[in-house]
Coordinates of C-alpha atoms and ligand atoms in Angstrom, one line a residue:
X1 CA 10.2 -27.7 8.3
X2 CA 12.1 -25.2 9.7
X3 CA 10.4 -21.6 9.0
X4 CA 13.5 -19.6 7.8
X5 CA 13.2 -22.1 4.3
X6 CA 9.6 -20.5 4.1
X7 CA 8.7 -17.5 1.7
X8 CA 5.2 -16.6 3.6
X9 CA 2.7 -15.4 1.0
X10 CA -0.2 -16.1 3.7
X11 CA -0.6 -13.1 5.4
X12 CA -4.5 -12.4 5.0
X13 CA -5.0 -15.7 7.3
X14 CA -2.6 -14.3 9.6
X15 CA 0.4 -12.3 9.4
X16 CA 3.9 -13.6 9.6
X17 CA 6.5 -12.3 10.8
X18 CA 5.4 -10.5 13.5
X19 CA 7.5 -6.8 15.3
X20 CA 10.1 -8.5 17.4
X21 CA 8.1 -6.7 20.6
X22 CA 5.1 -8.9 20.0
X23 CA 6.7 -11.9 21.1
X24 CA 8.0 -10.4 24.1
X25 CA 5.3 -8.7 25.1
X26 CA 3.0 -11.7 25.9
X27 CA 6.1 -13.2 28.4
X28 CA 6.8 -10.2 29.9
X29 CA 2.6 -10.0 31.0
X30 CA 2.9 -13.4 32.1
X31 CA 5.8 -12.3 34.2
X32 CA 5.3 -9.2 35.5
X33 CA 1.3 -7.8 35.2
X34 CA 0.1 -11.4 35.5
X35 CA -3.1 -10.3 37.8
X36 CA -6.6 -10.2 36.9
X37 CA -7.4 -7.1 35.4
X38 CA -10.6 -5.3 37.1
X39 CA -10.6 -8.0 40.1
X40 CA -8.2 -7.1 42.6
X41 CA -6.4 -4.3 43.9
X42 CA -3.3 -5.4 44.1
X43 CA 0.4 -4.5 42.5
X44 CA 0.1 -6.9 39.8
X45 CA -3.8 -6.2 38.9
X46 CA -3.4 -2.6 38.7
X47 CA -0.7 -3.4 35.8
X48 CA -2.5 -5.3 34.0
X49 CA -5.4 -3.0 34.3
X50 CA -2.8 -0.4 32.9
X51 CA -1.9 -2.5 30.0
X52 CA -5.5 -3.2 28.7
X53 CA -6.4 0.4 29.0
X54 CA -3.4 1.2 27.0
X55 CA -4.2 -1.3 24.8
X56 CA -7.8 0.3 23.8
X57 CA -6.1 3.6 23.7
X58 CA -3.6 2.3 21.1
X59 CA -6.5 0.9 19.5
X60 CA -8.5 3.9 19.6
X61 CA -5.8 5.9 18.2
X62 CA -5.4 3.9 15.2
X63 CA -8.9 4.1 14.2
X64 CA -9.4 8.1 15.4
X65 CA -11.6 7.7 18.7
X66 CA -11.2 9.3 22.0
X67 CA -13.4 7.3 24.4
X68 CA -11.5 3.8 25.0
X69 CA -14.8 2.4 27.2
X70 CA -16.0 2.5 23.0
X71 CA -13.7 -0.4 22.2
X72 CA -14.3 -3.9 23.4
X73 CA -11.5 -7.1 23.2
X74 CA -13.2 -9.8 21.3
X75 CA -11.4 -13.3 20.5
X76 CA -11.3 -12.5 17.1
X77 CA -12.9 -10.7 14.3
X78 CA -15.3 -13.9 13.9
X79 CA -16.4 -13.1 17.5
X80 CA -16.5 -9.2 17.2
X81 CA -19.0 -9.7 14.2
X82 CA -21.7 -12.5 15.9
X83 CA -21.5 -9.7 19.5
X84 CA -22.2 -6.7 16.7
X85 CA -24.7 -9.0 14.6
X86 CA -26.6 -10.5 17.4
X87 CA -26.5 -7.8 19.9
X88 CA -28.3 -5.5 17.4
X89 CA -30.7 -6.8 15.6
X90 CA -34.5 -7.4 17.0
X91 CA -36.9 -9.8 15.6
X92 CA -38.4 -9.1 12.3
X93 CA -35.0 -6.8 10.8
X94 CA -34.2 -6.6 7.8
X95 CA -30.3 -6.8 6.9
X96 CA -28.0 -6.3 3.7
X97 CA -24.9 -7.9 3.1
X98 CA -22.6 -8.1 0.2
X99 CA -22.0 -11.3 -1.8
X100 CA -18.0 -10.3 -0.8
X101 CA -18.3 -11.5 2.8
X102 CA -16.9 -13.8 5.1
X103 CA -18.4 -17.0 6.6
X104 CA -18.0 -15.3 9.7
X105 CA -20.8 -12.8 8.6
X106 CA -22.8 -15.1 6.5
X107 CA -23.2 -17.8 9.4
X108 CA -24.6 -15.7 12.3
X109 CA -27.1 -14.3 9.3
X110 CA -27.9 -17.9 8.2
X111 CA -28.5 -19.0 11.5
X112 CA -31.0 -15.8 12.6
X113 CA -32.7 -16.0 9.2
X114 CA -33.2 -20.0 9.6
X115 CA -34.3 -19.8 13.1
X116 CA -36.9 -16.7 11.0
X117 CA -36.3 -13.9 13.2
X118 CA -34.6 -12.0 10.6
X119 CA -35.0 -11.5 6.6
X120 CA -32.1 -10.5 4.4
X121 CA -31.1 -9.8 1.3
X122 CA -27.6 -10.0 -0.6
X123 CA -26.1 -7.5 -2.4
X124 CA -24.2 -8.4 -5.7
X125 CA -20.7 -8.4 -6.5
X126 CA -19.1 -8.0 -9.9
X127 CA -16.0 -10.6 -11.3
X128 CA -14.0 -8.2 -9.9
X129 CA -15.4 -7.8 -6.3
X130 CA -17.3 -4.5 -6.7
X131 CA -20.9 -4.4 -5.2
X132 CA -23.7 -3.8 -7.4
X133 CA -24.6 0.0 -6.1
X134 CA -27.6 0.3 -8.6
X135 CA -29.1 -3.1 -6.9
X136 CA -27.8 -2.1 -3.7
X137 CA -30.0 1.6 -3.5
X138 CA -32.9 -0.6 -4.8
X139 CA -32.4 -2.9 -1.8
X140 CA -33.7 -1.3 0.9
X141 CA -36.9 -2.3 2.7
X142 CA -39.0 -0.3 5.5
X143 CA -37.5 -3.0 8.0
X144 CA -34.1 -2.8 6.8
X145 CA -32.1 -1.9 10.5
X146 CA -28.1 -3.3 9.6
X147 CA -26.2 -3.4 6.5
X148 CA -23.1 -5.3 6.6
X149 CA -19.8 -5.0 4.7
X150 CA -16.8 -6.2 4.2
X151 CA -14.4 -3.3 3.8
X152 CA -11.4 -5.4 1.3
X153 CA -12.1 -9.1 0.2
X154 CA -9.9 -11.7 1.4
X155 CA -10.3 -13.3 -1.8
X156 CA -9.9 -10.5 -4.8
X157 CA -8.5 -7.7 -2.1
X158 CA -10.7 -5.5 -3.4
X159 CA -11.7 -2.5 -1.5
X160 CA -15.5 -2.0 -0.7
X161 CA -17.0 1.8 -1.8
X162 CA -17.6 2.1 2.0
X163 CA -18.2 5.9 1.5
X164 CA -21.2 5.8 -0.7
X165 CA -22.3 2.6 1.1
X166 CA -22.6 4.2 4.3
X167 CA -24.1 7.5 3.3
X168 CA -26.5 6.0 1.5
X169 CA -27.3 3.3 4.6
X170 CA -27.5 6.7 6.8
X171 CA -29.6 8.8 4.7
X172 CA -32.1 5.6 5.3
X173 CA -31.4 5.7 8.8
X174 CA -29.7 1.9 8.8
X175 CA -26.9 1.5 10.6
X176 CA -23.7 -0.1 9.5
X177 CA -21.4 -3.0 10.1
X178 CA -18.1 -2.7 8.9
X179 CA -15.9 -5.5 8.4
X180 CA -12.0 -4.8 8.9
X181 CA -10.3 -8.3 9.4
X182 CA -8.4 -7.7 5.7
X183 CA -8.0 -3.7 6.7
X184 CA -7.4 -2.9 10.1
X185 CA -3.6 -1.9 10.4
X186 CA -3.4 -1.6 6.3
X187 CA -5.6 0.8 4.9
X188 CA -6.3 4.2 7.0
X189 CA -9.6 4.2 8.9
X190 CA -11.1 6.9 10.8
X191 CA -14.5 5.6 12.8
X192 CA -15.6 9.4 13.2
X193 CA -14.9 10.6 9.8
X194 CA -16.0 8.1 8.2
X195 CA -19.2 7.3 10.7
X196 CA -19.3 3.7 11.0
X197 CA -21.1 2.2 13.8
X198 CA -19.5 -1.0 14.4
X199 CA -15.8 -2.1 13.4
X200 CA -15.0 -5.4 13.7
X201 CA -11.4 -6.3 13.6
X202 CA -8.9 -9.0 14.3
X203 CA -6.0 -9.0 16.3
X204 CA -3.8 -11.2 14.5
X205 CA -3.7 -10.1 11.1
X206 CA -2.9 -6.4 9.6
X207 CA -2.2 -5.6 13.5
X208 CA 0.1 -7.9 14.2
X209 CA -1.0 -9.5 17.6
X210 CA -0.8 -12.7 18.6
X211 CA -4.2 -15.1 17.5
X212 CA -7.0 -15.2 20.4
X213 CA -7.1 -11.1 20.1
X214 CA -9.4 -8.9 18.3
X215 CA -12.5 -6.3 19.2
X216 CA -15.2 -4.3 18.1
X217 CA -15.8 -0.2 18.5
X218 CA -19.5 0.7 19.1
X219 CA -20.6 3.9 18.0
X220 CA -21.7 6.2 21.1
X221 CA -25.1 6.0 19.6
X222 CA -25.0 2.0 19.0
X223 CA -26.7 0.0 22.3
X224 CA -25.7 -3.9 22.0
X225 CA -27.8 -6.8 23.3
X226 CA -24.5 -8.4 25.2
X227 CA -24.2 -12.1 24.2
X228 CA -22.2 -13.1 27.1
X229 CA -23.0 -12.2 31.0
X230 CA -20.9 -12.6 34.4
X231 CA -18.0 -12.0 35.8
X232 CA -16.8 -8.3 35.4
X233 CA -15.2 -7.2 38.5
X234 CA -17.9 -4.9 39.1
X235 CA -21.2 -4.1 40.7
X236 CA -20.7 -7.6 41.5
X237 CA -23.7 -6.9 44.3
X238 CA -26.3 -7.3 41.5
X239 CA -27.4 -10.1 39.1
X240 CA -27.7 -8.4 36.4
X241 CA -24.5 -7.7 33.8
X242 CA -23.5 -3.8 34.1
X243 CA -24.6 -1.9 31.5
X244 CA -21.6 0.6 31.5
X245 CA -19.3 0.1 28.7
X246 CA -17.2 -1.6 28.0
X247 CA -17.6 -4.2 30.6
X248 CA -21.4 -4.5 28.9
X249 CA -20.0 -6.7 26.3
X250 CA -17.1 -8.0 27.8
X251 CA -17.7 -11.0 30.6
X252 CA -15.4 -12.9 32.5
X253 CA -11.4 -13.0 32.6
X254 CA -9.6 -11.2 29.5
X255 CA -7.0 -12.4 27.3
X256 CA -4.5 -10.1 28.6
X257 CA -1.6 -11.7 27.4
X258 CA -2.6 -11.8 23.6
X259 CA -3.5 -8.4 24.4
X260 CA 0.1 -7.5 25.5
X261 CA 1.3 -8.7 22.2
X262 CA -1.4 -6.8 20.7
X263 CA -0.8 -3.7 22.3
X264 CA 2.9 -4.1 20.6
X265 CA 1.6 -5.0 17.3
X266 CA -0.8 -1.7 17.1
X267 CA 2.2 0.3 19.0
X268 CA 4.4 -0.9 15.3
X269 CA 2.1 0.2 13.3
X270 CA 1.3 3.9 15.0
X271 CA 5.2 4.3 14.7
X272 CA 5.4 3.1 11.4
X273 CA 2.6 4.9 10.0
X274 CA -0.4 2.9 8.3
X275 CA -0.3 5.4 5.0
X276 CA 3.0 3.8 4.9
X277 CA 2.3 0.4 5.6
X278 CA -0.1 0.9 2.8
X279 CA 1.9 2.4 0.1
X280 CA 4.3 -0.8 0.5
X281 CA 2.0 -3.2 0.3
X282 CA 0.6 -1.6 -2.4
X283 CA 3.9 -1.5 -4.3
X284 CA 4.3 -5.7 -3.8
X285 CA 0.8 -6.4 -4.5
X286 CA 1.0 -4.0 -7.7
X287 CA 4.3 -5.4 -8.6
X288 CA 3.0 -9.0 -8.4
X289 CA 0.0 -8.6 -10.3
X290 CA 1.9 -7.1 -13.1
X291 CA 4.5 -10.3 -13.1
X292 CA 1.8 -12.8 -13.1
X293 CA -0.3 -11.1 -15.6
X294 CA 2.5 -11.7 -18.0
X295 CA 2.5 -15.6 -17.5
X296 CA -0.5 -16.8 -20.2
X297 CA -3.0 -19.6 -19.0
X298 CA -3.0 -17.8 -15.4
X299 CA -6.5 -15.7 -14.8
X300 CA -6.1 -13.3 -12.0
X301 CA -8.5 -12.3 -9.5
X302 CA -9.0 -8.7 -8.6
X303 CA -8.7 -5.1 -9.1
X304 CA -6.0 -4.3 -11.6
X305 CA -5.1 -1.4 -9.5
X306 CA -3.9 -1.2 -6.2
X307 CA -5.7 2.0 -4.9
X308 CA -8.2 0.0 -4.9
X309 CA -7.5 -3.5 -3.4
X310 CA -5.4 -4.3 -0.4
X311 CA -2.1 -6.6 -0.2
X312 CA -4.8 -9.9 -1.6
X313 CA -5.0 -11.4 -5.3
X314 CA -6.0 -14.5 -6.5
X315 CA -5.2 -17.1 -9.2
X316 CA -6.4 -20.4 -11.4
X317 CA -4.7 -22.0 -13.6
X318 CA -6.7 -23.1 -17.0
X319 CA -9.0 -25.5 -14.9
X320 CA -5.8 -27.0 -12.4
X321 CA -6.4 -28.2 -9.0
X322 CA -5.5 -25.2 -6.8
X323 CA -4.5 -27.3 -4.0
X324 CA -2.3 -29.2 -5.8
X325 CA -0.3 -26.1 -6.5
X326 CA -0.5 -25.1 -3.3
X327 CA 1.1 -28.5 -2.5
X328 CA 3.6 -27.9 -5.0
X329 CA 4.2 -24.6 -4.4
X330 CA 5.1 -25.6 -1.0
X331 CA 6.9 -29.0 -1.1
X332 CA 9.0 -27.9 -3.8
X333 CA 9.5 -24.1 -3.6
X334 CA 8.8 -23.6 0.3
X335 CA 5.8 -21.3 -0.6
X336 CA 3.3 -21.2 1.6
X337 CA 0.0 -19.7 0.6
X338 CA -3.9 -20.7 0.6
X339 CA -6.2 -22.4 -1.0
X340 CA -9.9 -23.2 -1.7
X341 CA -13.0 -20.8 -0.6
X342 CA -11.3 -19.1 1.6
X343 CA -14.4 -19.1 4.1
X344 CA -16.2 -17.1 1.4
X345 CA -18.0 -19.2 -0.5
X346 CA -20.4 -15.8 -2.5
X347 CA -17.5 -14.0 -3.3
X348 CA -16.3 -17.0 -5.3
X349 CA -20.0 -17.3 -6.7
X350 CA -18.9 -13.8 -7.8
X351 CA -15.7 -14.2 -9.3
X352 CA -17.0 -17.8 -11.1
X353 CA -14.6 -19.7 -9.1
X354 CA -16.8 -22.1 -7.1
X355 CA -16.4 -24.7 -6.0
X356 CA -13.0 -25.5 -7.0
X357 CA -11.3 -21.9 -5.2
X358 CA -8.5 -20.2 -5.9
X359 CA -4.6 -20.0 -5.1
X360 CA -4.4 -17.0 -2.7
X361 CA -1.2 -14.9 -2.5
X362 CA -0.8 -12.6 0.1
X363 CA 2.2 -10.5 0.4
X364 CA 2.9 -8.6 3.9
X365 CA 4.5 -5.5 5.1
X366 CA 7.6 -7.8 5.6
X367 CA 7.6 -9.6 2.4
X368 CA 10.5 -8.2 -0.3
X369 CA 10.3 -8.0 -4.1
X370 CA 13.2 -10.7 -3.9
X371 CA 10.4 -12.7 -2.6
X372 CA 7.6 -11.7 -5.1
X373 CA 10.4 -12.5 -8.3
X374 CA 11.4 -16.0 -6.4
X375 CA 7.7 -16.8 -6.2
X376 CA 6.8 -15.5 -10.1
X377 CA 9.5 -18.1 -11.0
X378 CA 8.1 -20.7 -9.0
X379 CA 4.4 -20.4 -10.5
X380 CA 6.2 -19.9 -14.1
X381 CA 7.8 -23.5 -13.9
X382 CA 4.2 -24.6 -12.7
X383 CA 2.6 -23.1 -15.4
X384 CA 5.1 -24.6 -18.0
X385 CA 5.1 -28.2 -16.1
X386 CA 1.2 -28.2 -16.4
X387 CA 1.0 -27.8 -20.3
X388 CA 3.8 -30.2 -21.1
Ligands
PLP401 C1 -12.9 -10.6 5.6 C2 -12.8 -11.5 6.8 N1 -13.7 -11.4 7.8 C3 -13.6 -12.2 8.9 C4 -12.6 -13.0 9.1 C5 -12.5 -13.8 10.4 O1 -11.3 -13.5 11.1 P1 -10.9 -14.4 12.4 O2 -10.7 -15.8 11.9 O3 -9.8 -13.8 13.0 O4 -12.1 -14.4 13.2 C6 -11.6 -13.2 8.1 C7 -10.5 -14.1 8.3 O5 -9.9 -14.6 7.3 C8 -11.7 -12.4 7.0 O6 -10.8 -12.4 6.0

């Protein structure tokens, strides 16, 4: 199908459309700072050294740090959370989580607690996506070393109370994990301020880069097991993986052409301003949630208001198969959206929408209000098909 007949309400799996400069950048690298970055010395090499350390600097801007060695690439924000999960914690820790997060947090936890080098326990969620605070200050144990959250649920959109979370993690002396794959790029976030010690983010979502791209920032105080070992480009006398950062977790070739679309992608947002960014998805996602609510036999999923979800909401449709109306809302409408668990199989457990799922609509920065009323139509005529 050709893309242009598409009305993209997908963008919390990955955004669509991307800055025009994104899809440049990655053929220009390719081009013209195609060598290795941190192997040779040459012409080519030193560019693409440049491009990377531009890249973390971008980065590092975005989220308010100064020290770009404190940022490492990652594949994606599924591999930035197992380097943060399993290069911290030590046998016998104790971790919370919140019933909000992603497979990609719950697996690497599954798999630790299975194998029984770790305990943990899982925080609560309300229908709405709101951890249980009174459970959660309860929840701590003498061993407890990691608490784990996921800062806006890519089910509900709802925004986690990261403030309180963290002080209280702190005043306990646990660190914290905080997951940005539905934030990074959308909502504000200021690592220092707001002292997290590990961000995990994705490249190919709120930041626009291409897919293969993503990172983590370490804390100055945070030390990280790496997961992977070799090739670096340096100290390459010794057998034994450097421990400056941020080679330390980051082994063999990068993917500096993703990165190069990345580095665009970040560069877009920096211009445009993420407070901005923000207030317009806010407006769609507000503006949606108010059209749907006034179609009856839809429930919604999520925070009423936007201040306190991101660009994320979720429907059912008086017991319907969602992916029938995802089918629907594609084959006939060209409407493309998600649906199902949504990798999150507790936060549905939290809403009371497992197994079956939910539709997922996810408006981007580039989506219109044309779009949003073309798409409350199309759901309207669903709705009125279903109960004839
Ligand atoms: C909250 C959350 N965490 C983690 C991920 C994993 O991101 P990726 O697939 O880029 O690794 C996603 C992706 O949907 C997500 O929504």
């Amino acid at each position: 199908m050709d893309d242009n007949l598409n009305l993209y309400f997908d963008n919390a799996a990955t955004s669509w459309p991307k800055p025009e400069a994104v899809y440049k950048a990655p053929e220009k690298q390719m081009r013209q700072a195609y060598g290795n970055p941190g192997r040779s010395g040459h012409t080519h090499t030193l560019e693409s050294d440049r491009l990377l350390y531009q890249t973390r600097e971008a980065i590092g801007r975005l989220f308010s740090f100064s020290d770009p060695a404190r940022l490492i690439f990652a594949l994606n924000a599924t591999d930035a959370l197992n380097i943060a999960i399993k290069g911290f914690l030590n046998p016998d820790d104790h971790v919370l989580y919140t019933a909000m997060e992603h497979n990609s947090v719950l697996r690497p936890l599954g798999r630790l607690r299975r194998d029984e080098l770790i305990s943990t326990t899982m925080i609560p969620c309300s229908n709405q996506g709101y951890p249980d605070l009174d459970y959660f200050e309860k929840a701590f144990q003498n061993n407890t070393r990691l608490l784990v959250v996921n800062h806006a649920s890519n089910v509900t959109g709802t925004i986690a109370p990261l403030k309180e979370m963290i002080e209280s993690a702190h005043r306990r002396g646990v660190k914290v994990l905080v997951d940005a794959a539905q934030t990074a790029g959308v909502i504000p976030i200021d690592v220092l301020k707001e002292n997290i010690d590990l961000l995990a983010f994705t490249g190919h979502k709120g930041l626009f880069g291409p897919t293969g791209t993503g990172g983590l920032y370490v804390a100055p105080w945070i030390d990280l097991k790496p997961l992977r070992e070799g090739g670096t480009g340096s100290q390459s006398e010794i057998d034994i993986h450097p421990e400056s950062m941020p080679e330390r977790l980051e082994a063999g070739t990068l993917n500096s052409t993703g990165l190069a679309g990345l580095l665009e992608g970040v560069n877009f947002i920096l211009e445009t301003g993420v407070e901005e960014i923000h207030r317009k998805e806010s407006e769609l996602r507000d503006y949606l949630y108010k059209q749907l609510q006034k179609i009856s036999g839809l429930t919604l999923y999520g925070p009423e208001f936007n201040s306190h979800s991101v660009s994320v909401l979720s429907f059912t449709l008086n017991g319907a198969d969602c992916g029938e109306i995802g089918y629907i809302l594609e084959s006939n409408y060209g409407i493309l959206c998600r649906t199902g668990l949504h990798c999150a199989p507790m936060a549905h457990q939290a809403i009371g929408t497992f197994p079956e799922g939910t539709v997922r609509l996810s408006p981007g920065y580039f989506s219109s209000q044309d779009d949003l009323d073309y798409l409350v139509n199309a759901v309207h005529d669903i709705v009125q098909l279903a109960s004839e």
